[in-house]
Coordinates of C-alpha atoms in Angstrom, one line a residue:
M1 CA 13.2 5.0 0.0
Q2 CA 12.4 6.2 3.4
S3 CA 11.0 9.5 2.0
H4 CA 8.3 7.4 0.1
S5 CA 7.2 5.1 2.9
H6 CA 3.7 6.5 2.8
P7 CA 2.7 6.2 6.5
G8 CA -0.9 5.5 7.3
T9 CA -1.3 3.2 4.2
T10 CA -0.7 -0.3 3.1
S11 CA -0.2 -1.9 -0.4
S12 CA -3.2 -2.8 -2.5
A13 CA -1.7 -6.3 -2.7
L14 CA -2.1 -6.7 1.0
T15 CA -5.6 -5.3 0.9
R16 CA -6.6 -7.8 -1.9
L17 CA -5.2 -10.6 0.3
S18 CA -7.2 -9.4 3.3
V19 CA -10.4 -9.1 1.2
E20 CA -9.9 -12.6 -0.2
V21 CA -9.6 -14.1 3.3
I22 CA -12.6 -12.3 4.7
R23 CA -14.7 -13.6 1.8
M24 CA -13.6 -17.1 2.6
T25 CA -15.1 -16.7 6.1
G26 CA -18.5 -16.0 4.6
A27 CA -18.7 -12.5 6.1
D28 CA -21.4 -10.3 4.5
P29 CA -19.7 -7.9 2.0
N30 CA -22.1 -5.2 2.9
G31 CA -20.2 -4.9 6.2
Y32 CA -16.9 -3.9 4.5
A33 CA -17.4 -3.1 0.8
H34 CA -17.9 0.6 1.5
L35 CA -14.5 1.0 3.2
P36 CA -12.0 3.5 1.6
G37 CA -9.7 1.9 -0.9
L38 CA -12.0 -1.1 -1.8
A39 CA -13.4 0.4 -5.0
P40 CA -12.3 -2.0 -7.9
E41 CA -10.0 0.5 -9.6
H42 CA -8.1 1.1 -6.3
L43 CA -8.2 -2.5 -5.0
H44 CA -6.9 -3.9 -8.3
G45 CA -4.6 -1.1 -9.2
N46 CA -1.1 -1.7 -7.8
T47 CA -0.3 2.0 -7.9
Y48 CA -2.7 2.8 -5.0
R49 CA -2.0 2.5 -1.3
T50 CA -5.0 1.6 0.9
P51 CA -5.7 3.5 4.1
A52 CA -4.2 1.4 7.0
A53 CA -7.5 1.9 8.8
T54 CA -9.2 -0.2 6.1
T55 CA -6.9 -3.1 6.3
G56 CA -7.2 -2.9 10.1
R57 CA -10.9 -3.0 9.9
L58 CA -10.9 -6.0 7.6
A59 CA -8.7 -7.8 10.1
D60 CA -11.1 -6.9 12.9
L61 CA -14.1 -8.2 11.0
T62 CA -12.4 -11.4 9.9
T63 CA -11.7 -12.4 13.6
V64 CA -15.4 -11.9 14.3
H65 CA -16.0 -14.9 12.0
V66 CA -12.9 -17.1 12.7
P67 CA -10.4 -17.6 15.5
W68 CA -7.2 -15.5 15.1
T69 CA -5.2 -18.7 14.6
D70 CA -7.4 -19.7 11.6
M71 CA -7.1 -16.2 10.1
A72 CA -3.3 -16.4 10.2
V73 CA -3.3 -19.8 8.5
L74 CA -5.8 -18.6 5.8
L75 CA -3.6 -15.6 5.1
V76 CA -0.5 -17.7 4.7
G77 CA -2.4 -20.2 2.6
Q78 CA -3.5 -17.5 0.1
S79 CA 0.0 -15.9 0.0
H80 CA 1.4 -17.5 -3.1
I81 CA 4.6 -16.1 -4.4
G82 CA 3.8 -12.7 -6.0
A83 CA 0.7 -12.1 -3.9
L84 CA 2.6 -9.4 -2.0
G85 CA 4.3 -8.0 -5.1
V86 CA 8.0 -7.2 -5.4
W87 CA 8.5 -7.9 -1.7
D88 CA 8.1 -11.6 -2.3
Y89 CA 10.8 -11.7 -5.0
L90 CA 13.3 -9.6 -2.9
I91 CA 13.4 -12.7 -0.7
T92 CA 13.2 -15.5 -3.1
A93 CA 15.5 -14.2 -5.8
A94 CA 18.4 -13.0 -3.6
P95 CA 21.8 -14.7 -3.6
T96 CA 21.0 -16.2 -0.1
P97 CA 17.8 -16.3 2.0
L98 CA 19.6 -14.1 4.6
E99 CA 20.3 -11.4 2.0
G100 CA 16.7 -11.7 0.8
I101 CA 15.2 -11.1 4.2
Q102 CA 17.6 -8.2 4.7
D103 CA 16.2 -6.6 1.5
A104 CA 12.7 -7.4 2.6
A105 CA 13.2 -5.7 5.9
A106 CA 14.6 -2.6 4.1
Y107 CA 11.6 -2.5 1.7
F108 CA 8.9 -3.5 4.2
A109 CA 7.1 -0.3 3.2
T110 CA 6.2 -1.9 -0.2
V111 CA 3.7 -4.0 1.8
V112 CA 2.8 -2.6 5.2
D113 CA 2.5 0.7 7.1
T114 CA 6.0 1.1 8.5
A115 CA 4.7 3.7 10.9
T116 CA 3.3 0.8 12.8
E117 CA 5.2 -2.3 11.6
C118 CA 8.8 -3.2 11.2
L119 CA 11.2 -6.1 10.7
H120 CA 14.4 -6.4 12.6
I121 CA 17.2 -9.0 11.9
A122 CA 19.8 -10.0 14.5
E123 CA 22.7 -12.4 13.9
D124 CA 23.9 -14.1 17.1
G125 CA 26.6 -16.6 16.3
D126 CA 25.0 -19.6 14.7
H127 CA 21.5 -18.2 14.9
V128 CA 19.5 -15.5 13.0
T129 CA 16.4 -14.1 14.6
I130 CA 13.9 -12.1 12.7
S131 CA 11.6 -10.0 14.8
H132 CA 8.3 -8.5 13.7
R133 CA 6.9 -5.6 15.7
S134 CA 3.4 -4.4 15.1
Q135 CA 1.4 -1.6 16.8
A136 CA -1.4 -1.5 14.4
D137 CA -4.7 0.0 15.7
V138 CA -6.7 -3.1 15.7
T139 CA -8.5 -5.4 18.3
H140 CA -6.4 -7.8 20.3
E141 CA -7.7 -10.8 18.3
A142 CA -6.7 -9.1 15.0
A143 CA -3.3 -8.1 16.4
C144 CA -2.6 -11.8 17.3
A145 CA -3.6 -12.9 13.8
I146 CA -1.4 -10.2 12.1
R147 CA 1.6 -11.2 14.2
A148 CA 1.1 -14.9 13.6
Y149 CA 0.7 -14.4 9.9
A150 CA 3.9 -12.3 9.7
L151 CA 6.0 -15.1 11.1
G152 CA 4.2 -17.7 9.0
I153 CA 4.9 -15.8 5.7
L154 CA 8.5 -15.2 6.7
R155 CA 9.0 -19.0 7.2
Q156 CA 7.2 -19.7 3.9
R157 CA 9.2 -17.2 1.9
L158 CA 12.6 -18.2 3.4
S159 CA 11.8 -21.8 2.7
Q160 CA 11.0 -21.0 -0.9
A161 CA 14.2 -18.9 -1.1
A162 CA 16.2 -21.9 0.2
G163 CA 14.5 -24.4 -2.1
R164 CA 13.5 -26.6 0.9
A165 CA 11.4 -26.5 4.0
L166 CA 13.2 -24.6 6.8
V167 CA 12.4 -25.6 10.4
P168 CA 12.9 -22.8 12.9
L169 CA 14.7 -23.3 16.1
R170 CA 12.0 -21.4 18.0
V171 CA 9.0 -19.1 17.5
S172 CA 7.9 -16.4 19.9
L173 CA 4.6 -14.7 19.6
A174 CA 3.4 -11.5 21.1
A175 CA 0.0 -13.1 21.5
R176 CA -2.0 -15.0 24.1
A177 CA -1.8 -18.8 24.0
P178 CA -4.8 -20.3 22.3
R179 CA -6.6 -23.3 23.8
R180 CA -4.9 -25.5 21.2
H181 CA -2.0 -24.5 19.0
D182 CA -1.7 -27.5 16.7
I183 CA -2.6 -25.3 13.8
L184 CA 0.3 -23.0 14.6
S185 CA 2.7 -25.9 15.1
E186 CA 1.8 -27.0 11.5
L187 CA 2.1 -23.5 10.2
Y188 CA 5.6 -23.1 11.6
S189 CA 6.7 -26.8 11.4
T190 CA 7.7 -26.7 15.1
R191 CA 6.1 -27.2 18.5
V192 CA 8.6 -24.9 20.1
I193 CA 6.3 -21.8 20.3
H194 CA 6.5 -19.3 23.1
F195 CA 3.5 -17.1 23.7
E196 CA 3.0 -13.6 25.4
A197 CA 6.5 -12.6 24.2
P198 CA 7.4 -8.9 24.1
D199 CA 7.9 -9.1 20.3
S200 CA 7.1 -11.7 17.8
S201 CA 10.1 -13.5 16.3
I202 CA 11.3 -16.5 14.5
T203 CA 14.8 -18.0 14.8
F204 CA 16.7 -20.1 12.3
R205 CA 20.2 -21.6 12.0
A206 CA 22.4 -19.1 10.3
A207 CA 23.8 -21.8 8.1
D208 CA 20.3 -22.5 6.7
L209 CA 20.0 -18.9 5.6
K210 CA 23.5 -18.5 4.1
I211 CA 23.3 -21.2 1.5
P212 CA 22.9 -19.9 -2.1
G213 CA 19.3 -20.1 -3.2
P214 CA 18.2 -22.0 -6.3
H215 CA 16.6 -18.9 -7.9
T216 CA 19.6 -16.7 -7.8
Q217 CA 20.5 -14.6 -10.9
P218 CA 23.4 -12.2 -11.0
G219 CA 22.3 -8.6 -10.7
L220 CA 18.6 -9.5 -10.1
S221 CA 18.5 -8.2 -6.5
T222 CA 19.7 -4.8 -7.7
V223 CA 17.0 -4.7 -10.3
L224 CA 14.4 -5.7 -7.8
R225 CA 15.5 -3.0 -5.3
R226 CA 15.3 -0.4 -8.0
H227 CA 11.8 -1.6 -8.9
A228 CA 10.8 -1.4 -5.2
D229 CA 12.1 2.2 -5.1
Q230 CA 10.1 3.0 -8.2
I231 CA 6.9 1.5 -6.7
L232 CA 7.2 3.6 -3.6
A233 CA 8.1 6.7 -5.5
T234 CA 5.1 6.5 -7.8
A235 CA 2.5 5.2 -5.3
I236 CA -0.7 7.1 -4.8
P237 CA -1.7 7.0 -1.1
L238 CA -5.4 7.0 -0.3
H239 CA -5.3 8.4 3.2
D240 CA -8.9 9.3 3.6
W241 CA -12.2 9.9 1.8
L242 CA -11.0 13.2 0.3
S243 CA -8.0 11.5 -1.2
L244 CA -10.3 8.9 -2.7
F245 CA -12.6 11.6 -4.1
R246 CA -9.6 13.4 -5.8
T247 CA -8.4 10.2 -7.5
H248 CA -12.0 9.7 -8.9
L249 CA -12.1 13.3 -10.0
A250 CA -8.7 13.1 -11.7
A251 CA -9.7 9.8 -13.5
A252 CA -13.0 11.4 -14.7
H253 CA -11.1 14.5 -15.8
D254 CA -8.7 12.3 -17.9
E255 CA -11.6 10.7 -19.7
A256 CA -13.8 13.8 -20.4
A257 CA -15.1 17.0 -18.9
P258 CA -16.0 15.7 -15.4
T259 CA -19.4 16.4 -13.9
L260 CA -20.6 16.0 -10.3
A261 CA -23.0 13.3 -11.4
A262 CA -20.3 11.3 -13.2
V263 CA -18.0 11.4 -10.2
A264 CA -20.8 10.5 -7.9
R265 CA -21.6 7.4 -10.0
R266 CA -17.9 6.4 -9.9
M267 CA -18.1 6.5 -6.1
A268 CA -21.5 4.8 -5.9
L269 CA -23.0 7.9 -4.2
S270 CA -25.9 10.2 -4.9
T271 CA -25.0 13.7 -6.0
R272 CA -26.5 15.0 -2.8
T273 CA -24.4 12.7 -0.7
L274 CA -21.3 13.6 -2.6
Q275 CA -22.0 17.3 -2.1
R276 CA -22.6 16.7 1.6
R277 CA -19.3 14.8 2.0
L278 CA -17.4 17.6 0.3
D279 CA -19.0 20.1 2.7
E280 CA -18.0 18.0 5.6
H281 CA -14.4 18.2 4.4
D282 CA -14.6 22.0 4.1
T283 CA -14.4 22.0 0.3
T284 CA -16.7 22.3 -2.8
W285 CA -17.0 20.7 -6.1
S286 CA -16.1 23.9 -8.0
G287 CA -13.1 24.4 -5.7
E288 CA -11.8 20.9 -6.2
L289 CA -12.3 21.0 -9.9
E290 CA -10.4 24.3 -10.2
N291 CA -7.5 23.0 -8.0
L292 CA -7.2 20.0 -10.3
R293 CA -7.3 22.2 -13.4
Q294 CA -4.7 24.5 -11.9
T295 CA -2.3 21.6 -11.2
Q296 CA -2.8 20.1 -14.7
I297 CA -2.4 23.5 -16.5
T298 CA 0.7 24.4 -14.6
R299 CA 2.3 21.0 -15.4
L300 CA 1.4 21.3 -19.1
L301 CA 2.8 24.8 -19.3
E302 CA 6.0 23.9 -17.5
T303 CA 6.7 20.6 -19.2
T304 CA 5.2 20.7 -22.7
D305 CA 5.2 22.9 -25.8
L306 CA 1.4 22.6 -26.3
S307 CA -0.4 25.7 -27.5
I308 CA -2.6 27.7 -25.0
D309 CA -5.6 26.6 -27.1
S310 CA -4.7 22.9 -26.8
I311 CA -4.1 23.2 -23.0
A312 CA -7.4 25.0 -22.6
T313 CA -9.2 22.2 -24.5
R314 CA -7.4 19.5 -22.4
S315 CA -8.3 21.2 -19.2
G316 CA -11.9 21.8 -19.8
Y317 CA -11.9 25.5 -20.5
A318 CA -14.1 26.9 -23.2
N319 CA -11.2 28.7 -24.9
A320 CA -7.7 30.2 -24.4
R321 CA -9.2 33.4 -23.1
A322 CA -10.9 31.6 -20.2
L323 CA -7.6 29.8 -19.4
R324 CA -5.7 33.1 -19.4
R325 CA -8.1 34.6 -17.0
A326 CA -7.7 31.6 -14.7
V327 CA -3.9 31.8 -14.8
Q328 CA -4.1 35.5 -14.1
R329 CA -6.3 34.8 -11.0
W330 CA -4.0 32.1 -9.7
Y331 CA -0.6 33.6 -10.3
G332 CA -1.1 37.2 -11.3
T333 CA 0.6 36.6 -14.7
T334 CA 0.0 35.2 -18.2
P335 CA 0.4 31.6 -19.3
A336 CA 3.3 32.6 -21.6
A337 CA 5.1 34.4 -18.7
L338 CA 4.5 31.4 -16.4
R339 CA 6.0 29.0 -19.0
S340 CA 8.9 31.3 -19.6
N341 CA 9.7 31.8 -15.9
S342 CA 9.6 28.1 -15.2
R343 CA 12.0 27.3 -18.0
R344 CA 14.3 30.1 -17.0
T345 CA 14.3 28.6 -13.5
F346 CA 15.1 25.1 -14.9
M347 CA 18.0 26.5 -16.9
T348 CA 19.4 28.2 -13.8
W349 CA 19.4 24.8 -12.0

């Protein structure tokens, strides 16, 4: 799981939640709709991982329109079970709330950028303290909102896992004290809130977290952990503009022979702007298209029995002869030899 944590990205589920909340503030969509990862196919496709810079920018813009305390409450209010994907169910379907939050900490990467955020769980006699540490590159106001939201969603999910409202013994926030914190007292169901703490944390009675939950099913947690592993293993991280371009190019290639104009339309850009952006990233349309074709052709040769003619057609080459020239240029050999060598290597393994 650690090898698929995808640093620098967050889940599309978290991004959808962030977009929903910023819309609720009445912010002008023109101020954020252009951000990487917010194209409909990426925002609503659970396979994709949004650049962490995008979710950070959304948080920054939201706190321009509402106080950070209100932003935290809005986020929790929109976080129905399932809004954060499998992570929610890891908590609510575990044998006990404590086991659920332990799984959630281990699979925090299914939601956030674990290069900047983590959960730590400490048992101390009759108490269990869950700490949330965040070093996201955002403004101070946005950082306060993120930390307050994290503790709010933890209390909400643990209460849902327990089948009753859990009241924490104390809450500590790595945030400045607001003028009034009634809204936070309501969010956490306690007035025992300490501000300007080194780390944000929420503490419960251990007994409250060790009672079997009402949604427990034998073996379900194992299935959910496997599902979380699969989600992380198959995720497509969108680290930057070039990553986004390549996902659009691959999608266009899957549908038909891609053209510069077709991909530009997908990205809501003019062809001139698209060419300029490619140049800024030290690449070209023809070079990107050939790299995509090389990857696809190599995979088809190594994993299928399709004829060379069929592969040429699928890959956008005029005929098998053109494909053979391309493979010779890439690898200095023929498609048949490349296929044979790859299978011989597989047999050796």
